[in-house]
Tab-separated table of N, CA, C and O and ligand atoms in Angstrom:
chain	number	residue	atom	x	y	z
A	1	MET	N	-0.702	-6.827	1.949
A	1	MET	CA	-0.171	-6.421	3.256
A	1	MET	C	0.421	-5.011	3.169
A	1	MET	O	1.159	-4.694	2.250
A	2	HIS	N	0.087	-4.212	4.124
A	2	HIS	CA	0.550	-2.836	4.248
A	2	HIS	C	2.075	-2.720	4.094
A	2	HIS	O	2.574	-1.907	3.329
A	3	GLU	N	2.805	-3.556	4.791
A	3	GLU	CA	4.266	-3.482	4.794
A	3	GLU	C	4.868	-3.712	3.406
A	3	GLU	O	5.881	-3.100	3.072
A	4	THR	N	4.268	-4.610	2.640
A	4	THR	CA	4.806	-4.911	1.307
A	4	THR	C	4.745	-3.675	0.418
A	4	THR	O	5.713	-3.329	-0.258
A	5	VAL	N	3.608	-2.994	0.456
A	5	VAL	CA	3.422	-1.786	-0.353
A	5	VAL	C	4.414	-0.712	0.077
A	5	VAL	O	5.067	-0.072	-0.749
A	6	VAL	N	4.542	-0.538	1.387
A	6	VAL	CA	5.456	0.475	1.914
A	6	VAL	C	6.900	0.120	1.546
A	6	VAL	O	7.657	0.970	1.077
A	7	ALA	N	7.268	-1.134	1.737
A	7	ALA	CA	8.632	-1.572	1.443
A	7	ALA	C	8.979	-1.332	-0.017
A	7	ALA	O	10.068	-0.862	-0.335
A	8	GLU	N	8.042	-1.617	-0.916
A	8	GLU	CA	8.313	-1.439	-2.339
A	8	GLU	C	8.464	0.031	-2.695
A	8	GLU	O	9.305	0.408	-3.507
A	9	SER	N	7.665	0.859	-2.054
A	9	SER	CA	7.752	2.287	-2.339
A	9	SER	C	9.045	2.885	-1.771
A	9	SER	O	9.700	3.708	-2.408
A	10	VAL	N	9.435	2.421	-0.577
A	10	VAL	CA	10.695	2.878	0.024
A	10	VAL	C	11.872	2.438	-0.855
A	10	VAL	O	12.777	3.216	-1.144
A	11	LEU	N	11.818	1.197	-1.290
A	11	LEU	CA	12.892	0.651	-2.125
A	11	LEU	C	13.034	1.455	-3.421
A	11	LEU	O	14.143	1.793	-3.826
A	12	ARG	N	11.886	1.786	-4.030
A	12	ARG	CA	11.910	2.545	-5.279
A	12	ARG	C	12.618	3.888	-5.075
A	12	ARG	O	13.447	4.300	-5.881
A	13	THR	N	12.288	4.552	-3.972
A	13	THR	CA	12.895	5.850	-3.688
A	13	THR	C	14.406	5.711	-3.480
A	13	THR	O	15.186	6.500	-4.005
A	14	ILE	N	14.804	4.706	-2.719
A	14	ILE	CA	16.231	4.506	-2.463
A	14	ILE	C	16.970	4.204	-3.770
A	14	ILE	O	18.047	4.745	-4.026
A	15	LEU	N	16.362	3.384	-4.613
A	15	LEU	CA	16.994	3.034	-5.890
A	15	LEU	C	17.183	4.266	-6.775
A	15	LEU	O	18.196	4.405	-7.450
A	16	GLU	N	16.197	5.164	-6.749
A	16	GLU	CA	16.308	6.391	-7.540
A	16	GLU	C	17.489	7.236	-7.085
A	16	GLU	O	18.251	7.759	-7.888
A	17	HIS	N	17.626	7.357	-5.754
A	17	HIS	CA	18.745	8.128	-5.205
A	17	HIS	C	20.076	7.457	-5.538
A	17	HIS	O	21.042	8.128	-5.899
A	18	ALA	N	20.119	6.148	-5.401
A	18	ALA	CA	21.339	5.395	-5.660
A	18	ALA	C	21.769	5.569	-7.107
A	18	ALA	O	22.951	5.751	-7.416
A	19	GLU	N	20.772	5.555	-7.984
A	19	GLU	CA	21.023	5.729	-9.423
A	19	GLU	C	21.630	7.104	-9.689
A	19	GLU	O	22.618	7.247	-10.388
A	20	LYS	N	21.035	8.116	-9.082
A	20	LYS	CA	21.483	9.490	-9.270
A	20	LYS	C	22.906	9.696	-8.747
A	20	LYS	O	23.724	10.357	-9.350
A	21	LEU	N	23.168	9.121	-7.566
A	21	LEU	CA	24.467	9.327	-6.924
A	21	LEU	C	25.510	8.303	-7.345
A	21	LEU	O	26.667	8.424	-6.992
A	22	LYS	N	25.060	7.296	-8.084
A	22	LYS	CA	25.939	6.194	-8.468
A	22	LYS	C	26.650	5.622	-7.236
A	22	LYS	O	27.855	5.404	-7.242
A	23	ALA	N	25.889	5.430	-6.190
A	23	ALA	CA	26.466	4.915	-4.951
A	23	ALA	C	25.615	3.764	-4.436
A	23	ALA	O	24.433	3.634	-4.777
A	24	ARG	N	26.218	2.980	-3.589
A	24	ARG	CA	25.521	1.827	-3.038
A	24	ARG	C	24.948	2.173	-1.667
A	24	ARG	O	25.694	2.564	-0.760
A	25	PRO	N	23.644	2.082	-1.505
A	25	PRO	CA	23.045	2.403	-0.202
A	25	PRO	C	23.370	1.320	0.825
A	25	PRO	O	23.347	0.131	0.504
A	26	VAL	N	23.726	1.751	2.040
A	26	VAL	CA	24.038	0.767	3.080
A	26	VAL	C	23.019	0.781	4.215
A	26	VAL	O	22.849	-0.197	4.930
A	27	ARG	N	22.334	1.927	4.381
A	27	ARG	CA	21.415	2.024	5.505
A	27	ARG	C	20.333	3.052	5.205
A	27	ARG	O	20.612	4.066	4.562
A	28	ALA	N	19.117	2.787	5.680
A	28	ALA	CA	18.046	3.762	5.525
A	28	ALA	C	17.198	3.764	6.795
A	28	ALA	O	17.098	2.751	7.488
A	29	VAL	N	16.630	4.924	7.089
A	29	VAL	CA	15.764	5.047	8.255
A	29	VAL	C	14.379	5.477	7.797
A	29	VAL	O	14.237	6.463	7.086
A	30	VAL	N	13.386	4.718	8.205
A	30	VAL	CA	12.004	5.048	7.893
A	30	VAL	C	11.322	5.364	9.216
A	30	VAL	O	11.463	4.621	10.188
A	31	SER	N	10.604	6.471	9.271
A	31	SER	CA	9.867	6.760	10.497
A	31	SER	C	8.382	6.715	10.184
A	31	SER	O	7.952	6.962	9.060
A	32	CYS	N	7.604	6.385	11.187
A	32	CYS	CA	6.166	6.343	10.982
A	32	CYS	C	5.433	6.621	12.281
A	32	CYS	O	5.974	6.448	13.371
A	33	GLY	N	4.216	7.079	12.130
A	33	GLY	CA	3.384	7.370	13.288
A	33	GLY	C	2.678	6.120	13.780
A	33	GLY	O	2.991	5.009	13.355
A	34	GLN	N	1.731	6.315	14.655
A	34	GLN	CA	1.091	5.178	15.294
A	34	GLN	C	-0.106	4.613	14.532
A	34	GLN	O	-0.403	3.437	14.638
A	35	PHE	N	-0.762	5.449	13.732
A	35	PHE	CA	-1.937	4.942	13.023
A	35	PHE	C	-1.547	4.114	11.805
A	35	PHE	O	-2.227	3.170	11.444
A	36	ASN	N	-0.415	4.497	11.195
A	36	ASN	CA	0.062	3.684	10.080
A	36	ASN	C	1.303	2.913	10.507
A	36	ASN	O	2.226	2.716	9.757
A	37	ALA	N	1.335	2.535	11.761
A	37	ALA	CA	2.488	1.853	12.329
A	37	ALA	C	2.858	0.624	11.503
A	37	ALA	O	1.997	-0.090	11.006
A	38	LEU	N	4.160	0.440	11.390
A	38	LEU	CA	4.656	-0.697	10.629
A	38	LEU	C	5.075	-1.790	11.586
A	38	LEU	O	5.653	-1.521	12.627
A	39	ASN	N	4.783	-2.989	11.203
A	39	ASN	CA	5.311	-4.120	11.949
A	39	ASN	C	6.766	-4.256	11.511
A	39	ASN	O	7.050	-4.455	10.336
A	40	GLU	N	7.674	-4.118	12.455
A	40	GLU	CA	9.089	-4.047	12.122
A	40	GLU	C	9.589	-5.311	11.421
A	40	GLU	O	10.273	-5.229	10.404
A	41	GLU	N	9.228	-6.446	11.961
A	41	GLU	CA	9.659	-7.716	11.367
A	41	GLU	C	9.121	-7.862	9.947
A	41	GLU	O	9.848	-8.205	9.022
A	42	ALA	N	7.827	-7.588	9.793
A	42	ALA	CA	7.183	-7.732	8.490
A	42	ALA	C	7.784	-6.760	7.484
A	42	ALA	O	8.008	-7.095	6.322
A	43	MET	N	8.071	-5.553	7.969
A	43	MET	CA	8.639	-4.521	7.098
A	43	MET	C	10.035	-4.922	6.634
A	43	MET	O	10.370	-4.799	5.463
A	44	LYS	N	10.847	-5.403	7.557
A	44	LYS	CA	12.212	-5.797	7.194
A	44	LYS	C	12.196	-6.959	6.220
A	44	LYS	O	12.958	-6.995	5.263
A	45	PHE	N	11.303	-7.896	6.478
A	45	PHE	CA	11.203	-9.052	5.604
A	45	PHE	C	10.749	-8.626	4.197
A	45	PHE	O	11.314	-9.035	3.187
A	46	ALA	N	9.733	-7.776	4.155
A	46	ALA	CA	9.199	-7.301	2.875
A	46	ALA	C	10.270	-6.531	2.110
A	46	ALA	O	10.402	-6.656	0.896
A	47	PHE	N	11.058	-5.752	2.849
A	47	PHE	CA	12.105	-4.959	2.195
A	47	PHE	C	13.200	-5.858	1.632
A	47	PHE	O	13.636	-5.691	0.499
A	48	GLU	N	13.617	-6.818	2.438
A	48	GLU	CA	14.658	-7.751	1.981
A	48	GLU	C	14.219	-8.498	0.732
A	48	GLU	O	14.996	-8.694	-0.197
A	49	THR	N	12.963	-8.903	0.748
A	49	THR	CA	12.423	-9.633	-0.394
A	49	THR	C	12.414	-8.744	-1.641
A	49	THR	O	12.863	-9.157	-2.711
A	50	ALA	N	11.944	-7.513	-1.470
A	50	ALA	CA	11.847	-6.586	-2.602
A	50	ALA	C	13.234	-6.183	-3.097
A	50	ALA	O	13.438	-5.952	-4.284
A	51	ALA	N	14.196	-6.098	-2.160
A	51	ALA	CA	15.529	-5.602	-2.506
A	51	ALA	C	16.424	-6.678	-3.111
A	51	ALA	O	17.473	-6.359	-3.670
A	52	ALA	N	16.036	-7.917	-3.004
A	52	ALA	CA	16.871	-9.005	-3.513
A	52	ALA	C	17.182	-8.794	-4.987
A	52	ALA	O	16.295	-8.489	-5.779
A	53	GLY	N	18.444	-8.876	-5.322
A	53	GLY	CA	18.847	-8.731	-6.722
A	53	GLY	C	19.059	-7.283	-7.150
A	53	GLY	O	19.451	-7.017	-8.270
A	54	THR	N	18.798	-6.328	-6.266
A	54	THR	CA	19.048	-4.921	-6.593
A	54	THR	C	20.280	-4.453	-5.816
A	54	THR	O	20.823	-5.186	-4.992
A	55	VAL	N	20.657	-3.213	-6.056
A	55	VAL	CA	21.812	-2.627	-5.377
A	55	VAL	C	21.518	-2.463	-3.876
A	55	VAL	O	22.413	-2.285	-3.063
A	56	CYS	N	20.245	-2.561	-3.511
A	56	CYS	CA	19.829	-2.414	-2.112
A	56	CYS	C	19.898	-3.728	-1.328
A	56	CYS	O	19.632	-3.748	-0.125
A	57	GLU	N	20.229	-4.794	-1.998
A	57	GLU	CA	20.272	-6.079	-1.316
A	57	GLU	C	21.277	-6.030	-0.169
A	57	GLU	O	22.402	-5.573	-0.332
A	58	GLY	N	20.839	-6.471	0.996
A	58	GLY	CA	21.732	-6.550	2.152
A	58	GLY	C	21.863	-5.261	2.937
A	58	GLY	O	22.553	-5.225	3.948
A	59	MET	N	21.241	-4.183	2.472
A	59	MET	CA	21.354	-2.937	3.233
A	59	MET	C	20.505	-3.008	4.498
A	59	MET	O	19.598	-3.826	4.622
A	60	LEU	N	20.844	-2.136	5.441
A	60	LEU	CA	20.154	-2.149	6.722
A	60	LEU	C	18.990	-1.163	6.706
A	60	LEU	O	19.150	0.001	6.352
A	61	LEU	N	17.831	-1.653	7.089
A	61	LEU	CA	16.655	-0.790	7.166
A	61	LEU	C	16.269	-0.625	8.632
A	61	LEU	O	16.069	-1.607	9.344
A	62	GLN	N	16.200	0.615	9.056
A	62	GLN	CA	15.818	0.872	10.448
A	62	GLN	C	14.465	1.566	10.486
A	62	GLN	O	14.178	2.423	9.652
A	63	ILE	N	13.662	1.191	11.459
A	63	ILE	CA	12.326	1.771	11.574
A	63	ILE	C	12.203	2.513	12.896
A	63	ILE	O	12.522	1.974	13.957
A	64	ARG	N	11.808	3.769	12.777
A	64	ARG	CA	11.662	4.602	13.972
A	64	ARG	C	10.182	4.870	14.175
A	64	ARG	O	9.528	5.463	13.312
A	65	GLN	N	9.664	4.417	15.283
A	65	GLN	CA	8.241	4.624	15.573
A	65	GLN	C	8.076	5.961	16.308
A	65	GLN	O	8.680	6.166	17.345
A	66	ILE	N	7.277	6.824	15.751
A	66	ILE	CA	7.053	8.133	16.366
A	66	ILE	C	5.789	8.054	17.236
A	66	ILE	O	4.728	7.697	16.747
A	67	PRO	N	5.922	8.387	18.517
A	67	PRO	CA	4.736	8.290	19.375
A	67	PRO	C	3.669	9.320	18.998
A	67	PRO	O	3.964	10.354	18.408
A	68	LEU	N	2.465	8.998	19.365
A	68	LEU	CA	1.339	9.882	19.111
A	68	LEU	C	1.255	10.887	20.261
A	68	LEU	O	1.383	10.516	21.422
A	69	ARG	N	1.039	12.154	19.920
A	69	ARG	CA	0.949	13.173	20.959
A	69	ARG	C	-0.480	13.656	21.129
A	69	ARG	O	-1.259	13.649	20.190
A	70	ALA	N	-0.775	14.090	22.334
A	70	ALA	CA	-2.108	14.619	22.609
A	70	ALA	C	-1.977	15.858	23.496
A	70	ALA	O	-0.981	16.025	24.194
A	71	VAL	N	-2.984	16.724	23.432
A	71	VAL	CA	-3.019	17.906	24.287
A	71	VAL	C	-4.222	17.768	25.207
A	71	VAL	O	-5.343	17.540	24.766
A	72	CYS	N	-3.977	17.905	26.499
A	72	CYS	CA	-5.053	17.812	27.479
A	72	CYS	C	-5.919	19.063	27.402
A	72	CYS	O	-5.404	20.178	27.382
A	73	ARG	N	-7.240	18.874	27.338
A	73	ARG	CA	-8.136	20.036	27.259
A	73	ARG	C	-8.293	20.704	28.618
A	73	ARG	O	-8.658	21.862	28.705
A	74	ALA	N	-8.014	19.979	29.674
A	74	ALA	CA	-8.184	20.531	31.015
A	74	ALA	C	-6.982	21.366	31.435
A	74	ALA	O	-7.128	22.489	31.904
A	75	CYS	N	-5.759	20.822	31.259
A	75	CYS	CA	-4.584	21.548	31.757
A	75	CYS	C	-3.595	21.924	30.660
A	75	CYS	O	-2.535	22.465	30.946
A	76	ARG	N	-3.912	21.628	29.390
A	76	ARG	CA	-3.094	21.981	28.229
A	76	ARG	C	-1.731	21.292	28.191
A	76	ARG	O	-0.843	21.720	27.454
A	77	THR	N	-1.534	20.268	28.986
A	77	THR	CA	-0.284	19.518	28.913
A	77	THR	C	-0.224	18.769	27.578
A	77	THR	O	-1.221	18.203	27.147
A	78	VAL	N	0.951	18.800	26.951
A	78	VAL	CA	1.163	17.999	25.752
A	78	VAL	C	1.886	16.740	26.198
A	78	VAL	O	2.889	16.817	26.898
A	79	PHE	N	1.342	15.603	25.837
A	79	PHE	CA	1.972	14.359	26.290
A	79	PHE	C	1.946	13.293	25.205
A	79	PHE	O	1.214	13.400	24.228
A	80	GLU	N	2.791	12.302	25.391
A	80	GLU	CA	2.811	11.166	24.478
A	80	GLU	C	1.689	10.229	24.877
A	80	GLU	O	1.640	9.753	26.002
A	81	LEU	N	0.804	10.006	23.942
A	81	LEU	CA	-0.362	9.199	24.254
A	81	LEU	C	-0.011	7.716	24.299
A	81	LEU	O	0.545	7.161	23.362
A	82	ASN	N	-0.331	7.122	25.410
A	82	ASN	CA	-0.193	5.684	25.546
A	82	ASN	C	-1.581	5.092	25.341
A	82	ASN	O	-2.489	5.341	26.120
A	83	LEU	N	-1.719	4.325	24.263
A	83	LEU	CA	-3.052	3.830	23.917
A	83	LEU	C	-3.607	2.840	24.951
A	83	LEU	O	-4.805	2.596	25.009
A	84	MET	N	-2.733	2.316	25.785
A	84	MET	CA	-3.184	1.398	26.833
A	84	MET	C	-3.819	2.169	27.997
A	84	MET	O	-4.770	1.710	28.615
A	85	THR	N	-3.250	3.331	28.303
A	85	THR	CA	-3.783	4.157	29.390
A	85	THR	C	-3.966	5.585	28.881
A	85	THR	O	-3.147	6.450	29.128
A	86	PRO	N	-5.039	5.818	28.125
A	86	PRO	CA	-5.235	7.146	27.540
A	86	PRO	C	-5.716	8.187	28.553
A	86	PRO	O	-6.901	8.490	28.661
A	87	LEU	N	-4.758	8.714	29.310
A	87	LEU	CA	-5.037	9.703	30.353
A	87	LEU	C	-3.986	10.801	30.288
A	87	LEU	O	-2.842	10.536	29.917
A	88	CYS	N	-4.354	11.992	30.699
A	88	CYS	CA	-3.358	13.048	30.830
A	88	CYS	C	-2.467	12.688	32.017
A	88	CYS	O	-2.959	12.433	33.118
A	89	PRO	N	-1.140	12.653	31.817
A	89	PRO	CA	-0.247	12.261	32.914
A	89	PRO	C	-0.213	13.316	34.023
A	89	PRO	O	0.183	13.025	35.161
A	90	GLN	N	-0.621	14.519	33.685
A	90	GLN	CA	-0.577	15.619	34.642
A	90	GLN	C	-1.797	15.617	35.576
A	90	GLN	O	-1.667	15.604	36.784
A	91	CYS	N	-2.999	15.622	34.975
A	91	CYS	CA	-4.207	15.775	35.799
A	91	CYS	C	-5.155	14.572	35.693
A	91	CYS	O	-6.250	14.593	36.234
A	92	ARG	N	-4.723	13.526	35.001
A	92	ARG	CA	-5.506	12.293	34.840
A	92	ARG	C	-6.813	12.505	34.073
A	92	ARG	O	-7.706	11.666	34.130
A	93	SER	N	-6.947	13.610	33.376
A	93	SER	CA	-8.160	13.848	32.608
A	93	SER	C	-8.202	12.929	31.389
A	93	SER	O	-7.167	12.576	30.822
A	94	GLU	N	-9.417	12.548	30.993
A	94	GLU	CA	-9.564	11.738	29.788
A	94	GLU	C	-9.999	12.605	28.619
A	94	GLU	O	-10.307	12.108	27.540
A	95	ASP	N	-10.062	13.904	28.862
A	95	ASP	CA	-10.506	14.831	27.837
A	95	ASP	C	-9.274	15.457	27.175
A	95	ASP	O	-8.701	16.410	27.687
A	96	PHE	N	-8.892	14.888	26.055
A	96	PHE	CA	-7.717	15.427	25.372
A	96	PHE	C	-7.928	15.383	23.868
A	96	PHE	O	-8.819	14.722	23.355
A	97	GLU	N	-7.084	16.122	23.186
A	97	GLU	CA	-7.168	16.217	21.741
A	97	GLU	C	-5.932	15.547	21.152
A	97	GLU	O	-4.814	15.898	21.520
A	98	ILE	N	-6.141	14.619	20.245
A	98	ILE	CA	-5.007	13.923	19.645
A	98	ILE	C	-4.406	14.778	18.533
A	98	ILE	O	-5.125	15.314	17.696
A	99	GLN	N	-3.100	14.916	18.552
A	99	GLN	CA	-2.391	15.697	17.532
A	99	GLN	C	-2.273	14.867	16.256
A	99	GLN	O	-2.358	13.646	16.299
A	100	PRO	N	-2.035	15.545	15.130
A	100	PRO	CA	-1.897	14.785	13.874
A	100	PRO	C	-0.798	13.729	14.005
A	100	PRO	O	0.258	14.000	14.583
A	101	ASP	N	-1.072	12.563	13.483
A	101	ASP	CA	-0.118	11.474	13.552
A	101	ASP	C	1.056	11.755	12.611
A	101	ASP	O	0.905	12.409	11.593
A	102	ALA	N	2.234	11.268	12.987
A	102	ALA	CA	3.402	11.445	12.128
A	102	ALA	C	3.213	10.654	10.843
A	102	ALA	O	2.707	9.535	10.873
A	103	PRO	N	3.600	11.235	9.718
A	103	PRO	CA	3.445	10.506	8.454
A	103	PRO	C	4.537	9.458	8.295
A	103	PRO	O	5.536	9.483	9.010
A	104	LEU	N	4.335	8.595	7.357
A	104	LEU	CA	5.358	7.631	7.020
A	104	LEU	C	6.410	8.360	6.187
A	104	LEU	O	6.078	9.001	5.209
A	105	LEU	N	7.646	8.280	6.623
A	105	LEU	CA	8.671	9.110	6.015
A	105	LEU	C	9.970	8.342	5.850
A	105	LEU	O	10.407	7.654	6.775
A	106	LEU	N	10.576	8.480	4.687
A	106	LEU	CA	11.925	7.949	4.503
A	106	LEU	C	12.856	9.063	4.962
A	106	LEU	O	13.023	10.063	4.291
A	107	GLU	N	13.400	8.930	6.151
A	107	GLU	CA	14.127	10.033	6.778
A	107	GLU	C	15.553	10.190	6.293
A	107	GLU	O	16.079	11.287	6.248
A	108	GLU	N	16.170	9.084	6.018
A	108	GLU	CA	17.605	9.134	5.850
A	108	GLU	C	18.060	7.966	4.985
A	108	GLU	O	17.563	6.851	5.136
A	109	ILE	N	18.985	8.240	4.074
A	109	ILE	CA	19.618	7.152	3.323
A	109	ILE	C	21.124	7.358	3.447
A	109	ILE	O	21.620	8.456	3.206
A	110	GLU	N	21.802	6.321	3.852
A	110	GLU	CA	23.252	6.420	3.968
A	110	GLU	C	23.866	5.608	2.841
A	110	GLU	O	23.474	4.474	2.594
A	111	PHE	N	24.844	6.219	2.161
A	111	PHE	CA	25.495	5.510	1.058
A	111	PHE	C	26.899	5.087	1.446
A	111	PHE	O	27.523	5.679	2.330
A	112	GLU	N	27.354	4.098	0.743
A	112	GLU	CA	28.689	3.577	0.983
A	112	GLU	C	29.721	4.657	0.685
A	112	GLU	O	29.610	5.372	-0.302
A	113	ASP	N	30.702	4.740	1.522
A	113	ASP	CA	31.780	5.695	1.317
A	113	ASP	C	32.698	5.137	0.237
A	113	ASP	O	33.243	4.058	0.392
A	114	LYS	N	32.821	5.905	-0.850
A	114	LYS	CA	33.578	5.370	-1.971
A	114	LYS	C	35.089	5.533	-1.815
A	114	LYS	O	35.858	4.958	-2.551
A	115	SER	N	35.505	6.350	-0.855
A	115	SER	CA	36.933	6.605	-0.704
A	115	SER	C	37.648	5.431	-0.045
A	115	SER	O	37.028	4.613	0.592
B	201	ZN	ZN1	-4.404	17.379	32.000
């Protein structure tokens, strides 16, 4: 499953940072585009499973879905592509160019405040 692989790789990165900072991670934000979209429930479950018994156990994982953008070839409007209704919102054209999808990214790790 896609989510398991992603969760394990995210966990590995967080553990490396935690090791370096000697701090306990409490929250992390992962963002992803639409083509490699993560199922939020599956991702959280996979992460919890992978994190069990590590310093990451019980931390909060947040997933931010980045919408896919497209540029209309007719009127050059840049818009968020809705895959259900793939039309330019400005001129209703179906002729558009899809922008590169957002990569899967570990955006942020928050550590416990030691003070
Ligand atoms: Zn247009």
